[in-house]
Amino acid sequence: MNLCDIKTIKQVMAMFSLNFRKEFGQNFLTNNMVVEDIADNCCTHADSTILEIGPGIGSLTKELAERYKNVVSLEIDHGLIPVLKYTLDAYRNVKIINEDVMKADLNQILAPYLAGGISVCANLPYYITSPILTALLEADCFESVTVMVQKEVAQRIAAKPGSADYSAFTVFCQYYAQPEILFDVPAGCFMPQPKVTSAVIQLQVRKERNWGALDESIFFRTVKASFAMRRKKLSNGLASGFPELGKLGAAEVIEAAGFDANVRGETLSIPEFV
Ligand code: SAM
């Protein structure tokens, strides 16, 4: 069964009396080459376990199951569970769990698979891309995260300091991982077609985060405050994010760290934020 074939997708959905659920970001891949490329590139060792988020009707899941030791797939839509039992019946190394990734205890679910290493691979539901990536990076149990996202989100994650796309989310992602945009995917490769172009981005999770931040919560609070007032001086953002400093105190801190008092937050690299 070719699960990327539009006729097959329609037949399978009809067989189980299902419609595409917009509220779950259901845009299924219809291009075999794209699905195979993602599965080929998401991990370098066949002994790994792959966590997939949102298997849909199982097109990517099947390719992952053919390449890697175990696949654990979390699907929120209860209606798709019997579909997946049907389409993935032949694959004994796939475990489907009917759960919302945002509510799942990832460390507990993945505990039996830690030995061989775990990577994430997914065509993400776009409505919750940032919360999912945040949860995945904070779970701190993955070697890499390879996901399809909106192209503009991929550009934001991989942005360089000082560019228009550079944001607090960029710093958050790059603090935990090294990003690389693998390739773009046009809207015509999905059903139904989204209104945006997509891209596959890979985050190689840093084994050690030797950035030197003494207190990560203060680091991230600083980053958030620094981006809260774009195109304004860093001292304004810091003074508003740390009211205890006041404007003068914020300027003093900035100068004491060796920066010009007029520096803008969105030009700083991670080591500079540290
Ligand atoms: N992997 C399939 C493909 O590439 O054709 C489907 C991808 S589709 C963009 C997103 C999938 O994520 C859907 O199956 C949707 O039901 C599922 N999903 C949406 N929100 C979810 C959540 N919070 N937790 C788990 N799965 C979710």
XYZ file of C-alpha atoms and ligand atoms in Angstrom:
301
model
C 0.000 0.000 0.000
C 1.440 3.395 -1.015
C 0.382 5.659 1.870
C 1.511 8.787 0.001
C -0.795 8.109 -2.919
C -3.672 10.625 -2.868
C -6.225 8.009 -3.992
C -5.065 5.622 -1.253
C -5.194 8.361 1.412
C -8.769 9.196 0.393
C -9.759 5.509 0.348
C -8.257 4.828 3.791
C -9.920 7.903 5.307
C -13.279 6.917 3.761
C -12.914 3.306 4.919
C -12.747 4.554 8.534
C -15.284 7.392 7.955
C -12.712 10.093 8.783
C -12.209 13.670 7.616
C -8.984 15.676 7.821
C -9.014 17.518 11.155
C -7.783 21.075 10.723
C -7.694 21.626 14.492
C -4.999 18.912 14.695
C -2.941 20.368 11.837
C -3.592 17.346 9.624
C -1.732 17.922 6.345
C -0.590 14.495 5.182
C 2.472 14.021 2.975
C 1.752 12.869 -0.564
C 5.291 12.676 -1.939
C 7.234 9.435 -1.456
C 10.592 11.061 -2.156
C 10.107 13.632 0.597
C 9.014 10.973 3.103
C 11.985 8.739 2.219
C 14.422 11.673 2.417
C 13.209 12.595 5.897
C 13.418 8.969 7.079
C 16.896 8.494 5.540
C 18.326 11.630 7.145
C 16.760 11.714 10.608
C 19.276 9.398 12.231
C 22.636 7.833 11.440
C 22.322 4.524 13.276
C 19.811 1.773 12.590
C 19.932 0.618 16.226
C 18.121 3.774 17.350
C 14.595 4.328 18.509
C 12.659 7.042 16.718
C 9.984 9.059 18.463
C 7.447 10.215 15.898
C 4.856 12.851 16.709
C 1.639 12.655 14.721
C 1.878 9.596 12.446
C -1.359 10.491 10.593
C -2.163 7.400 8.513
C 1.412 6.112 8.874
C 3.295 7.121 5.709
C 6.450 8.341 7.489
C 6.032 5.763 10.288
C 6.314 2.921 7.767
C 9.551 4.295 6.292
C 10.993 4.791 9.789
C 10.039 1.233 10.786
C 11.935 -0.096 7.760
C 15.112 1.767 8.744
C 15.328 1.845 12.543
C 15.065 -0.620 15.431
C 11.984 0.838 17.137
C 9.434 3.509 16.336
C 7.254 5.034 19.044
C 4.510 7.236 17.588
C 2.248 9.560 19.568
C -1.034 10.430 17.844
C -3.642 12.696 19.449
C -6.498 11.775 17.096
C -8.330 8.762 18.488
C -9.968 8.185 15.074
C -6.591 7.459 13.447
C -5.640 4.641 15.844
C -7.603 1.884 14.016
C -6.259 3.272 10.728
C -2.679 2.908 11.967
C -3.385 -0.639 13.194
C -4.514 -1.417 9.652
C -1.788 0.366 7.669
C 1.117 -0.684 9.930
C -0.070 -4.209 10.709
C 3.095 -5.732 9.205
C 5.505 -3.758 11.415
C 6.229 -5.367 14.789
C 8.710 -2.635 15.790
C 6.113 0.158 15.852
C 4.326 1.223 19.027
C 1.384 3.579 18.562
C 0.276 5.584 21.583
C -2.961 7.590 21.514
C -1.711 10.628 23.439
C -1.250 14.366 23.172
C 2.524 14.979 22.990
C 2.065 18.073 25.165
C 0.592 15.990 27.973
C 2.745 12.893 27.567
C 5.516 12.005 30.006
C 8.203 11.556 27.337
C 10.928 10.427 29.734
C 8.668 7.695 31.116
C 7.423 6.537 27.689
C 10.954 6.387 26.307
C 12.723 4.902 29.355
C 12.820 1.340 27.878
C 14.550 2.621 24.726
C 17.336 4.785 26.175
C 20.165 2.294 25.624
C 20.248 2.475 21.807
C 19.762 6.259 21.629
C 16.593 8.110 20.649
C 15.963 10.633 17.894
C 12.807 12.510 16.977
C 11.361 12.547 13.479
C 8.061 14.199 12.586
C 5.970 16.158 10.173
C 4.784 18.443 12.955
C 1.290 19.865 13.385
C 2.088 23.538 12.695
C -0.349 24.974 15.262
C 1.920 23.921 18.141
C 5.400 23.794 16.589
C 7.142 25.995 19.181
C 5.628 24.373 22.298
C 6.480 20.911 20.923
C 10.088 21.852 20.112
C 10.437 23.472 23.524
C 9.150 20.315 25.253
C 11.414 18.073 23.146
C 14.567 20.085 23.839
C 13.768 20.420 27.545
C 13.124 16.656 27.816
C 16.881 16.343 27.238
C 16.776 12.695 26.121
C 17.221 12.969 22.333
C 20.279 12.794 20.102
C 18.637 14.734 17.300
C 15.299 16.242 16.313
C 14.371 16.248 12.607
C 11.070 17.923 11.861
C 8.986 19.426 9.103
C 7.915 22.929 10.062
C 6.809 26.095 8.295
C 9.764 27.445 6.321
C 9.709 30.720 8.236
C 9.925 28.848 11.539
C 12.918 26.871 10.231
C 14.585 30.151 9.237
C 13.870 31.576 12.684
C 15.410 28.549 14.412
C 18.575 28.693 12.274
C 18.936 32.509 12.262
C 22.181 34.359 12.949
C 22.555 37.195 15.504
C 21.516 40.575 14.105
C 19.292 39.144 11.351
C 15.558 39.880 11.142
C 14.704 36.247 11.972
C 16.879 36.107 15.118
C 14.618 35.819 18.171
C 14.424 34.550 21.736
C 13.225 31.224 20.279
C 16.373 31.081 18.086
C 18.560 31.488 21.152
C 16.533 28.885 23.065
C 16.860 26.297 20.256
C 20.536 27.002 19.554
C 21.351 26.889 23.261
C 20.255 23.242 23.233
C 21.094 22.211 19.673
C 22.921 22.937 16.422
C 20.321 23.556 13.667
C 20.587 22.811 9.947
C 17.855 23.360 7.366
C 17.896 20.209 5.215
C 15.461 21.093 2.413
C 12.284 23.005 1.512
C 9.012 21.216 0.788
C 6.390 22.948 -1.383
C 2.716 23.057 -0.363
C 1.864 20.720 -3.279
C 3.452 17.796 -1.398
C 0.633 17.718 1.179
C -3.038 16.883 1.375
C -4.847 19.092 2.108
C -2.332 21.681 0.922
C -1.200 24.197 3.567
C -1.019 27.905 2.661
C 2.719 28.053 3.418
C 5.976 26.535 2.199
C 7.525 24.037 4.595
C 11.075 23.004 5.402
C 12.736 20.084 7.119
C 15.091 21.201 9.858
C 17.477 19.043 11.860
C 18.589 19.922 15.376
C 21.656 18.031 16.564
C 21.244 18.166 20.314
C 24.404 19.356 22.073
C 25.801 16.594 24.299
C 27.152 19.180 26.670
C 25.980 22.730 26.967
C 29.256 24.325 27.919
C 27.994 27.864 27.527
C 28.991 28.782 31.052
C 25.639 30.151 32.268
C 25.697 29.927 36.063
C 21.904 30.051 36.286
C 19.930 28.935 33.203
C 16.686 30.504 34.425
C 18.356 33.939 34.670
C 20.003 33.364 31.281
C 16.639 32.685 29.588
C 14.985 35.564 31.474
C 17.734 37.867 30.148
C 17.248 36.613 26.591
C 13.471 37.078 26.786
C 13.853 40.597 28.179
C 16.441 41.464 25.502
C 14.090 40.603 22.632
C 10.964 42.098 24.202
C 11.801 45.532 22.758
C 13.338 44.954 19.347
C 15.251 47.814 17.745
C 15.500 49.512 21.140
C 18.582 49.625 23.332
C 19.236 46.479 25.378
C 19.085 48.602 28.538
C 15.353 49.320 27.900
C 14.519 45.632 27.550
C 16.584 44.636 30.582
C 15.107 47.400 32.728
C 11.600 46.213 31.875
C 12.404 42.484 32.293
C 14.308 43.113 35.541
C 12.428 46.011 37.201
C 14.642 45.599 40.268
C 17.564 46.966 38.185
C 15.946 50.169 36.973
C 17.189 51.940 33.808
C 20.424 53.114 35.342
C 21.200 49.722 36.858
C 20.516 47.986 33.515
C 22.941 50.358 31.744
C 25.573 49.729 34.419
C 25.247 45.943 34.098
C 25.630 46.183 30.320
C 28.760 48.289 30.543
C 30.208 46.127 33.311
C 29.850 43.151 30.937
C 31.994 45.005 28.418
C 29.320 46.196 25.966
C 28.564 49.625 24.602
C 25.670 51.191 26.531
C 23.745 51.534 23.237
C 24.009 47.863 22.224
C 20.804 46.198 20.960
C 19.805 42.809 22.369
C 19.069 41.205 18.996
C 22.723 41.539 17.923
C 24.123 39.396 20.760
C 25.311 35.811 20.280
C 24.719 33.113 22.913
C 28.190 33.513 24.513
C 27.566 37.260 24.689
C 24.202 36.709 26.391
C 25.948 34.368 28.845
N 2.937 12.123 9.739
C 1.797 12.321 8.891
C 2.256 12.737 7.511
O 3.384 13.236 7.411
O 1.514 12.581 6.557
C 0.833 13.366 9.470
C 1.432 14.720 9.796
S 0.242 15.948 10.174
C 1.082 17.410 9.674
C 0.312 16.142 11.941
C -0.147 14.944 12.749
O -0.002 15.262 14.149
C -1.617 14.555 12.588
O -1.730 13.169 12.491
C -2.289 15.063 13.869
O -3.451 14.361 14.218
C -1.153 14.856 14.866
N -1.228 15.731 16.060
C -1.692 17.005 16.147
N -1.555 17.493 17.383
C -0.953 16.521 18.120
C -0.552 16.413 19.488
N -0.731 17.434 20.331
N 0.001 15.253 19.921
C 0.178 14.200 19.057
N -0.195 14.249 17.746
C -0.744 15.381 17.286
